[in-house]
PDB file of C-alpha atoms and ligand atoms in Angstrom:
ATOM      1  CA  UNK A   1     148.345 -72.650  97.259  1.00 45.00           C
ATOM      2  CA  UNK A   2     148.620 -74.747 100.681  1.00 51.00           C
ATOM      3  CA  UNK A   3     148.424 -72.116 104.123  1.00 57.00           C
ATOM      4  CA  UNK A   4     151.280 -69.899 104.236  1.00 58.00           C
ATOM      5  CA  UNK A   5     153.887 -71.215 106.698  1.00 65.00           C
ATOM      6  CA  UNK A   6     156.189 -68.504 106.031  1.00 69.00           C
ATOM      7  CA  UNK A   7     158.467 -67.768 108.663  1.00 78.00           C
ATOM      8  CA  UNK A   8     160.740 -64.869 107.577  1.00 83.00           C
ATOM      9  CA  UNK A   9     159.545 -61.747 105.918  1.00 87.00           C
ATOM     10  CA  UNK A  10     159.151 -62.339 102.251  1.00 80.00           C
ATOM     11  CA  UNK A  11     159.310 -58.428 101.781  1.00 84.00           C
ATOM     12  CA  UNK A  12     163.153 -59.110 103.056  1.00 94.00           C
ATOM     13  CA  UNK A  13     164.612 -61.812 101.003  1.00 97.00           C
ATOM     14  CA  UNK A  14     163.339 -63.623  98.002  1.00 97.00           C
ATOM     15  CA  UNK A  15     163.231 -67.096 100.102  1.00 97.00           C
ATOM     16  CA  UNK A  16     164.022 -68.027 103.856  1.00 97.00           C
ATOM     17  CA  UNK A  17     167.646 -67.148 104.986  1.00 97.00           C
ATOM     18  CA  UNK A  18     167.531 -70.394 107.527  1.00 97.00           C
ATOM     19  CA  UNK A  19     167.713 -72.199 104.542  1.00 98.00           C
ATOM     20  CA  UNK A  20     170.997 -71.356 104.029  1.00 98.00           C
ATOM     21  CA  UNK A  21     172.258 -72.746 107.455  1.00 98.00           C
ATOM     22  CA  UNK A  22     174.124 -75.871 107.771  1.00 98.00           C
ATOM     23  CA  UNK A  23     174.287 -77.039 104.557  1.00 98.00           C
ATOM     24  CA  UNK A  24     175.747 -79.942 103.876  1.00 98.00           C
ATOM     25  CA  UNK A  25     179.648 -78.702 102.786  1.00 98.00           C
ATOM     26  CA  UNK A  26     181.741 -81.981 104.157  1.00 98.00           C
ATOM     27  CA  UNK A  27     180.442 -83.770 101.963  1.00 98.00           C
ATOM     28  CA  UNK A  28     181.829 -81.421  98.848  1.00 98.00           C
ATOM     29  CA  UNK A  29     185.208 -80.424 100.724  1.00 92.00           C
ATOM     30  CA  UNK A  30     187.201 -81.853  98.050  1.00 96.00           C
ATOM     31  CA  UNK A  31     186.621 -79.447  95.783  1.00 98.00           C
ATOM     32  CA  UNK A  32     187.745 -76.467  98.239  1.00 98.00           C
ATOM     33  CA  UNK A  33     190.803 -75.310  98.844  1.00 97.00           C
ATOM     34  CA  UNK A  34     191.278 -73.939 101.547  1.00 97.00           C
ATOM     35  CA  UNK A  35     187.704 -74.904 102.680  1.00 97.00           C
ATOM     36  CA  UNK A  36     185.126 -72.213 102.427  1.00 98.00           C
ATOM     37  CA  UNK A  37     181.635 -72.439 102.888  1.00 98.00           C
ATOM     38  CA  UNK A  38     178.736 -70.001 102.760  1.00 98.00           C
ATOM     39  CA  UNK A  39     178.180 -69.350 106.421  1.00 98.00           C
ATOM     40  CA  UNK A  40     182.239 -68.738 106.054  1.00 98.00           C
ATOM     41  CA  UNK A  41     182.927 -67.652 102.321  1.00 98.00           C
ATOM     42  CA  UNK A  42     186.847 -66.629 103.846  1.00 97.00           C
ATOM     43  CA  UNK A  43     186.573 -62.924 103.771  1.00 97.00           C
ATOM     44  CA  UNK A  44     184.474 -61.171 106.082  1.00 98.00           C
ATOM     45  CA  UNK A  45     183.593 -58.792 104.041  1.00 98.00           C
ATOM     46  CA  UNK A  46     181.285 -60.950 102.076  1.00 98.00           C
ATOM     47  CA  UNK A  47     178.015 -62.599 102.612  1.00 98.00           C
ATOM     48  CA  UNK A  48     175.911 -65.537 100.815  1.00 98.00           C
ATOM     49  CA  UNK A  49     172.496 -64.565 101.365  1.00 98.00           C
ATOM     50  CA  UNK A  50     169.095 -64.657  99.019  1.00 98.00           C
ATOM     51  CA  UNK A  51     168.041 -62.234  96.579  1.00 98.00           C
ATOM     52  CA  UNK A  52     166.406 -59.075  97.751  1.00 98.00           C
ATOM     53  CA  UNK A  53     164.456 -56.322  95.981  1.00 97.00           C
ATOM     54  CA  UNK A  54     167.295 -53.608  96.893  1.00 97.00           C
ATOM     55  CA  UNK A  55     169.793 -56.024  94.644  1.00 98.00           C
ATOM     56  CA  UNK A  56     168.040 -53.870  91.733  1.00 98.00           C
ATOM     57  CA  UNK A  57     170.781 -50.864  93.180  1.00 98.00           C
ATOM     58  CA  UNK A  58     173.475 -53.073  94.240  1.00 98.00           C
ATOM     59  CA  UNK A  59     174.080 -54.186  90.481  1.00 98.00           C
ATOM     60  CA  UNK A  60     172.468 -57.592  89.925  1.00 98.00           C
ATOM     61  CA  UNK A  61     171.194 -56.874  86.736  1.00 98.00           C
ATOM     62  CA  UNK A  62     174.417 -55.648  85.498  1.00 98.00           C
ATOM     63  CA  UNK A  63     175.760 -58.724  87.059  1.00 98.00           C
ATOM     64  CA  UNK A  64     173.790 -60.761  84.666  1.00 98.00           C
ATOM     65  CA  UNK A  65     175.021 -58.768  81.394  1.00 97.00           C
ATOM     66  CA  UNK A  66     178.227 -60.628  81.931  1.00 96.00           C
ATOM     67  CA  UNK A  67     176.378 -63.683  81.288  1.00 96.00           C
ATOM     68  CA  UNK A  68     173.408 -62.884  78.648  1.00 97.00           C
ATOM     69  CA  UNK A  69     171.508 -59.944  77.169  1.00 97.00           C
ATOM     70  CA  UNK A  70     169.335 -58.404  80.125  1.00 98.00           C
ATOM     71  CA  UNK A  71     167.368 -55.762  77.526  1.00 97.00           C
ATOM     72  CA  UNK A  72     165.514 -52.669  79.882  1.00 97.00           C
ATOM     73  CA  UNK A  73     164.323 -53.931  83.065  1.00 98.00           C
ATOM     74  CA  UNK A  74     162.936 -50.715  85.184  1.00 98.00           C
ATOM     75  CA  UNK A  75     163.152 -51.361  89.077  1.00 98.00           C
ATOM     76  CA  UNK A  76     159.186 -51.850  88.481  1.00 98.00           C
ATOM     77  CA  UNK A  77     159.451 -54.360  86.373  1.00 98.00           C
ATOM     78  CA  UNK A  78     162.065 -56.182  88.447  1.00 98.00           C
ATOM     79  CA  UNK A  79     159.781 -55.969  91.669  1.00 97.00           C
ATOM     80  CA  UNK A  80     157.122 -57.205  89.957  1.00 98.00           C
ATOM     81  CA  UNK A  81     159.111 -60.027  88.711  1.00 98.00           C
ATOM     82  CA  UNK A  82     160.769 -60.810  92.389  1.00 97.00           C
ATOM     83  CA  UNK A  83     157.044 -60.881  93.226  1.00 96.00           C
ATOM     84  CA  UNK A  84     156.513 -63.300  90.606  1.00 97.00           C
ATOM     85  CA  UNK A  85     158.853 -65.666  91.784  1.00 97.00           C
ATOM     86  CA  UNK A  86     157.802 -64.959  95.634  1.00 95.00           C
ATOM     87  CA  UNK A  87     154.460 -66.510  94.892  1.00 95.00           C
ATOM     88  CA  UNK A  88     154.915 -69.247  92.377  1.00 97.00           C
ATOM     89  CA  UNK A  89     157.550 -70.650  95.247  1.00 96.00           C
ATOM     90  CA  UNK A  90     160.416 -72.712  93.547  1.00 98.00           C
ATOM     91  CA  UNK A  91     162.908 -69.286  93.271  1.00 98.00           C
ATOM     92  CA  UNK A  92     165.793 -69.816  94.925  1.00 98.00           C
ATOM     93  CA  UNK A  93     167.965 -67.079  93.670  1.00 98.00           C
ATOM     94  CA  UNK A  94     171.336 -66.631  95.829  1.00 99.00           C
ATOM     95  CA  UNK A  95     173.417 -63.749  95.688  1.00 98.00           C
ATOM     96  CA  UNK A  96     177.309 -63.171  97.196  1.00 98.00           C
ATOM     97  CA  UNK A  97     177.598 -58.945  98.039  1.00 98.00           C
ATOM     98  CA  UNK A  98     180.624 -57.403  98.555  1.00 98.00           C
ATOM     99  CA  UNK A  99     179.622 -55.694 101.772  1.00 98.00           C
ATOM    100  CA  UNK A 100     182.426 -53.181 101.714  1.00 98.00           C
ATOM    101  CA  UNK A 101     180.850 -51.414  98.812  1.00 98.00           C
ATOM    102  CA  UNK A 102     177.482 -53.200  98.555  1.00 98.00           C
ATOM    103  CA  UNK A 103     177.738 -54.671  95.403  1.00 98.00           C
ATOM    104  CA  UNK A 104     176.521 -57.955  94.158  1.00 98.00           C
ATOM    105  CA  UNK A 105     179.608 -59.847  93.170  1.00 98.00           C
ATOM    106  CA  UNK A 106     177.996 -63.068  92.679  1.00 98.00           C
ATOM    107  CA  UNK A 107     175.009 -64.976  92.183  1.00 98.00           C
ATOM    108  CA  UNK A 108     173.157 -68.336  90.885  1.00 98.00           C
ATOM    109  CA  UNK A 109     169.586 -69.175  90.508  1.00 98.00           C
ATOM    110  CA  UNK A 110     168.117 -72.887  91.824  1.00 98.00           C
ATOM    111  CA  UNK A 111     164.850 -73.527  90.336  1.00 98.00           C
ATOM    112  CA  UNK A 112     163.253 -76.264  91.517  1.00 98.00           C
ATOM    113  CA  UNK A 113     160.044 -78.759  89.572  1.00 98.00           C
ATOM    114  CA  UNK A 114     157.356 -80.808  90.892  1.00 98.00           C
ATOM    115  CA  UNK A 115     157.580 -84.285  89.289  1.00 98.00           C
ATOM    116  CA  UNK A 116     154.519 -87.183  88.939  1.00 98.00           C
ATOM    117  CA  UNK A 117     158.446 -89.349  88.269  1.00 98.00           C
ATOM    118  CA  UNK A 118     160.686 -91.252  91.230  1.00 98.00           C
ATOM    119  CA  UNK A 119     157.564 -90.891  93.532  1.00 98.00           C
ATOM    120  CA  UNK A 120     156.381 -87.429  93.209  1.00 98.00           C
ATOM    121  CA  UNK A 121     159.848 -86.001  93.491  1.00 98.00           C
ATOM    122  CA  UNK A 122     161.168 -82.393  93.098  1.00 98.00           C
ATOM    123  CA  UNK A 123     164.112 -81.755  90.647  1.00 98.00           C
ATOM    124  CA  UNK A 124     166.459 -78.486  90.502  1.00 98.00           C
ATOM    125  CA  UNK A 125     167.933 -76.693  87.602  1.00 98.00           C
ATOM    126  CA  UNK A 126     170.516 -74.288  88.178  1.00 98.00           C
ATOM    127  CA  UNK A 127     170.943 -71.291  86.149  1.00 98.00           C
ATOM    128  CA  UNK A 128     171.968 -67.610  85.853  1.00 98.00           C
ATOM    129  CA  UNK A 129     175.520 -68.105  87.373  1.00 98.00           C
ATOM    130  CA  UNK A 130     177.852 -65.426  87.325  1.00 98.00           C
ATOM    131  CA  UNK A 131     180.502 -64.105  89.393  1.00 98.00           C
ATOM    132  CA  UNK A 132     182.313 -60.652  89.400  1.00 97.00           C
ATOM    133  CA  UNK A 133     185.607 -61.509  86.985  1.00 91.00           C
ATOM    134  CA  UNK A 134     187.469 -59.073  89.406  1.00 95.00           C
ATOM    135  CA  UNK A 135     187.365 -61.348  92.252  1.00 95.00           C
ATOM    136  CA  UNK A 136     189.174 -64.033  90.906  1.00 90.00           C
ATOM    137  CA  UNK A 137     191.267 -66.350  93.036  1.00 94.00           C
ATOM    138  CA  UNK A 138     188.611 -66.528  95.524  1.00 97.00           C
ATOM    139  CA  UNK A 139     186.928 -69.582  94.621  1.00 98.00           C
ATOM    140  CA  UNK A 140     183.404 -67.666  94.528  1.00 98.00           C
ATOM    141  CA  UNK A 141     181.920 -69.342  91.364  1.00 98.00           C
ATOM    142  CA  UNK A 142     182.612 -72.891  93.506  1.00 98.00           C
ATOM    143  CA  UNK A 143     181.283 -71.041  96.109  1.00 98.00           C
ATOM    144  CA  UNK A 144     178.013 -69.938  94.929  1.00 98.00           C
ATOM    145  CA  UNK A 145     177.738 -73.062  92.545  1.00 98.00           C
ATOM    146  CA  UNK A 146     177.942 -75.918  96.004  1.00 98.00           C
ATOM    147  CA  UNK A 147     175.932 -73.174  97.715  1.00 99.00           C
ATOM    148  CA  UNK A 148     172.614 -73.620  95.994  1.00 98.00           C
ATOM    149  CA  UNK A 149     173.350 -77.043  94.875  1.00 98.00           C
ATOM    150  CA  UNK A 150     173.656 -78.053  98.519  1.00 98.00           C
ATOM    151  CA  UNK A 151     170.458 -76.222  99.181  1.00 98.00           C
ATOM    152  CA  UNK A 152     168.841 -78.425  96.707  1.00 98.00           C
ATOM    153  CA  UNK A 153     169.885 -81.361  98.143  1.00 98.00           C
ATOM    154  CA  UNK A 154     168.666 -79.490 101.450  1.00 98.00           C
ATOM    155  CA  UNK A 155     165.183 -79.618  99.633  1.00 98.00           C
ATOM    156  CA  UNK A 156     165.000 -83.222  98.813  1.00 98.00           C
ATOM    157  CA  UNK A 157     165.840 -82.894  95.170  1.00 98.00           C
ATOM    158  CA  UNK A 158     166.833 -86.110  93.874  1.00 98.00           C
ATOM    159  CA  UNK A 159     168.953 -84.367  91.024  1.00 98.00           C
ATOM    160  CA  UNK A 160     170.387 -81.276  89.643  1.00 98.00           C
ATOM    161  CA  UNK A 161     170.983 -80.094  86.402  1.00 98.00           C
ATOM    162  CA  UNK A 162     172.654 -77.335  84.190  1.00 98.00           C
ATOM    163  CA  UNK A 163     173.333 -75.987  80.762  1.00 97.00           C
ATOM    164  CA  UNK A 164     176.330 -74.037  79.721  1.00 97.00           C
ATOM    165  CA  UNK A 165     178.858 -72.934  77.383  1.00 96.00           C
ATOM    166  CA  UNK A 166     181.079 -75.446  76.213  1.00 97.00           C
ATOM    167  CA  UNK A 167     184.460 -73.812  77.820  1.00 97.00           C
ATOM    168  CA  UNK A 168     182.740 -74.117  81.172  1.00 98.00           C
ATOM    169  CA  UNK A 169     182.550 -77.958  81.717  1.00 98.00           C
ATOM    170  CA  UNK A 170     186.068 -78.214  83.104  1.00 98.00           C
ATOM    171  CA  UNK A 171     184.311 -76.310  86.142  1.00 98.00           C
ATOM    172  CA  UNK A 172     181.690 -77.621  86.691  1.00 98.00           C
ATOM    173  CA  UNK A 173     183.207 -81.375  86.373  1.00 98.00           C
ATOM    174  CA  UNK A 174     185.609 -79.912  89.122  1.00 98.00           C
ATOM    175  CA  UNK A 175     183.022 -79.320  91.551  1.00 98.00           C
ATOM    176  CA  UNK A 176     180.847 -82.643  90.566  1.00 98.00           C
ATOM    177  CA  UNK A 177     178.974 -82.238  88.110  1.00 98.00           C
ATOM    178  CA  UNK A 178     178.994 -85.020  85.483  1.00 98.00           C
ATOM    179  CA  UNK A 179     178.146 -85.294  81.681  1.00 98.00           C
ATOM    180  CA  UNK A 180     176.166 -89.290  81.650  1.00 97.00           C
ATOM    181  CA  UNK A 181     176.785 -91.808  79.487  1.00 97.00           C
ATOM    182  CA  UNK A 182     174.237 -91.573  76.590  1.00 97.00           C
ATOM    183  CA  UNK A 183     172.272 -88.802  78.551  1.00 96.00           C
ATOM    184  CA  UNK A 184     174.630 -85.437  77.930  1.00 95.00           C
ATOM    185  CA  UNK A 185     172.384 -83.169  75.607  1.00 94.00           C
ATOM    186  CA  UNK A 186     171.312 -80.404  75.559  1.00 94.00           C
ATOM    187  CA  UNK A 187     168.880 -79.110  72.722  1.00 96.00           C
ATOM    188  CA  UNK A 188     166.615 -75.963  72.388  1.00 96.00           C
ATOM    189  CA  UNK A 189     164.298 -74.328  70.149  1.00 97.00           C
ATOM    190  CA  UNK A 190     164.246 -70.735  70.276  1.00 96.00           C
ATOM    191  CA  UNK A 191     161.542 -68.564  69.840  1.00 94.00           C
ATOM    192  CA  UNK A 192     161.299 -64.872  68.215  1.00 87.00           C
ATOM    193  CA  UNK A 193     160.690 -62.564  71.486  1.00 78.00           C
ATOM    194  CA  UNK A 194     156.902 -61.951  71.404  1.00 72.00           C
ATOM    195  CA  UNK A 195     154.750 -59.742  74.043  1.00 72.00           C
ATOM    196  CA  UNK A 196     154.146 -62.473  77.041  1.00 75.00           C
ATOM    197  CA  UNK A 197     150.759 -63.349  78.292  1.00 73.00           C
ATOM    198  CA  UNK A 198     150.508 -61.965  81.559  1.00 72.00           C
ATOM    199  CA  UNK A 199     148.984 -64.180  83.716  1.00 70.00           C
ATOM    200  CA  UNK A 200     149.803 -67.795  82.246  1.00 69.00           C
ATOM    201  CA  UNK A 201     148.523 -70.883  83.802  1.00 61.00           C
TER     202      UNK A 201
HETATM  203  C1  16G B 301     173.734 -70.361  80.453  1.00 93.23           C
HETATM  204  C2  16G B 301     173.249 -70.367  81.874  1.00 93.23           C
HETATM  205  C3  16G B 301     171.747 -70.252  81.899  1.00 93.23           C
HETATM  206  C4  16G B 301     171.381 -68.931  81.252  1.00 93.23           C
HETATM  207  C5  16G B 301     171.844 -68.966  79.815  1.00 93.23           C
HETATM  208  C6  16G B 301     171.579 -67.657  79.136  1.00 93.23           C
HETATM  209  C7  16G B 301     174.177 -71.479  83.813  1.00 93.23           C
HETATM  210  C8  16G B 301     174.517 -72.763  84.478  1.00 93.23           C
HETATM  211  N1  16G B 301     173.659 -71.554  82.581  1.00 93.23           N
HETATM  212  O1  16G B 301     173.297 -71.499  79.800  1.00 93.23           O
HETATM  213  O2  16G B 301     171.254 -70.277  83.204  1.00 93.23           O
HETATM  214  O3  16G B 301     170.000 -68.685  81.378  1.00 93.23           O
HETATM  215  O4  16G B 301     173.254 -69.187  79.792  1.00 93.23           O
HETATM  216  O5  16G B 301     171.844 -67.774  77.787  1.00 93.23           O
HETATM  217  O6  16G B 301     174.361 -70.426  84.392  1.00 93.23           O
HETATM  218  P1  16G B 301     170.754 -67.414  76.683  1.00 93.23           P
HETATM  219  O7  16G B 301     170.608 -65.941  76.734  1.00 93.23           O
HETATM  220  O8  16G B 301     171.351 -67.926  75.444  1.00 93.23           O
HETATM  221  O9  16G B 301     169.471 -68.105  77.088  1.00 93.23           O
END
């Protein structure tokens, strides 16, 4: 790893809060109506903000559930995976909490790659998007979606990519994403779950 140039507390937040500021959102106003953005998500009762170890008690695991099987993770084993992340660098998991009751009501994961391809470039993959069904109306799945994808395009990624469930392309076509020409696939092998090697490299 290169010196540390950290310069917000990594025990606070999974990755640097100033990240989040000034994205780039006129250049996705289209697909917002009225116009929200994360520094303004149009109540003020809710803020975009990164991951942080209390999320464990403010329900982002059960968040997840509503997307995919989350099996037993103990608030150990989540630290130590938020630690994980923290040092491999590349975790850019964002979160929306309902302040008023401090519960996550939103997040999405950006992931980002180092490529040898397109002159050493970096590439993002977003994942693990889910939003709180009883907040419809409030455009927080566009929200959260733009917010990280801006923040990759923040980072210098020269493209972003996801994977979903069939009934969910409508969305994200509405908010820019596209399937390409010849290029719209998606395959996967899946493996039995087996007891992971800790430290992999
Ligand atoms: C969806 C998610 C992916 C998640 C997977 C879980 C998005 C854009 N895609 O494909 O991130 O990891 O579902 O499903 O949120 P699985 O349990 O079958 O891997």
């Amino acid at each position: 790893m290169g010196p540390d140039r950290r310069t917000y507390d990594p025990r606070q937040y999974l990755f640097d809060p100033a990240l989040l500021k000034n994205l780039d959102w006129g250049s996705v106003k289209g697909y917002l109506s009225p116009p929200i953005t994360n520094e303004g998500p149009g109540e003020s009762w809710l803020v975009v903000r990164p991951l942080q170890i209390e999320d464990f008690d403010k329900g982002y695991l059960q968040i997840l559930t509503q997307l995919t099987a989350v099996g037993n993770v103990s608030r150990s084993d989540f630290e130590r995976q938020y630690w994980r992340m923290q040092q491999s660098g590349g975790y850019y998991i964002t979160v929306i909490e309902d302040t008023r009751n401090r519960k996550i009501i939103g997040a999405a994961t950006l992931v980002t790659e180092f490529k040898f391809i397109h002159n050493c470039a970096l590439r993002a993959r977003l994942e693990d998007v889910v939003v709180n069904n009883t907040y419809r109306g409030k455009q927080l799945g566009k929200l959260i979606v733009l917010t990280v994808s801006l923040l990759s395009k923040k980072l210098g990624c020269y493209k972003m990519s996801l994977d979903c469930r069939d009934p969910l392309i409508p969305f994200y076509k509405s908010i820019g994403y596209k399937l390409e020409p010849g290029n719209a696939n998606s395959m996967i092998v899946r493996f039995e779950e087996t007891p992971r090697i800790e430290n992999p490299s």
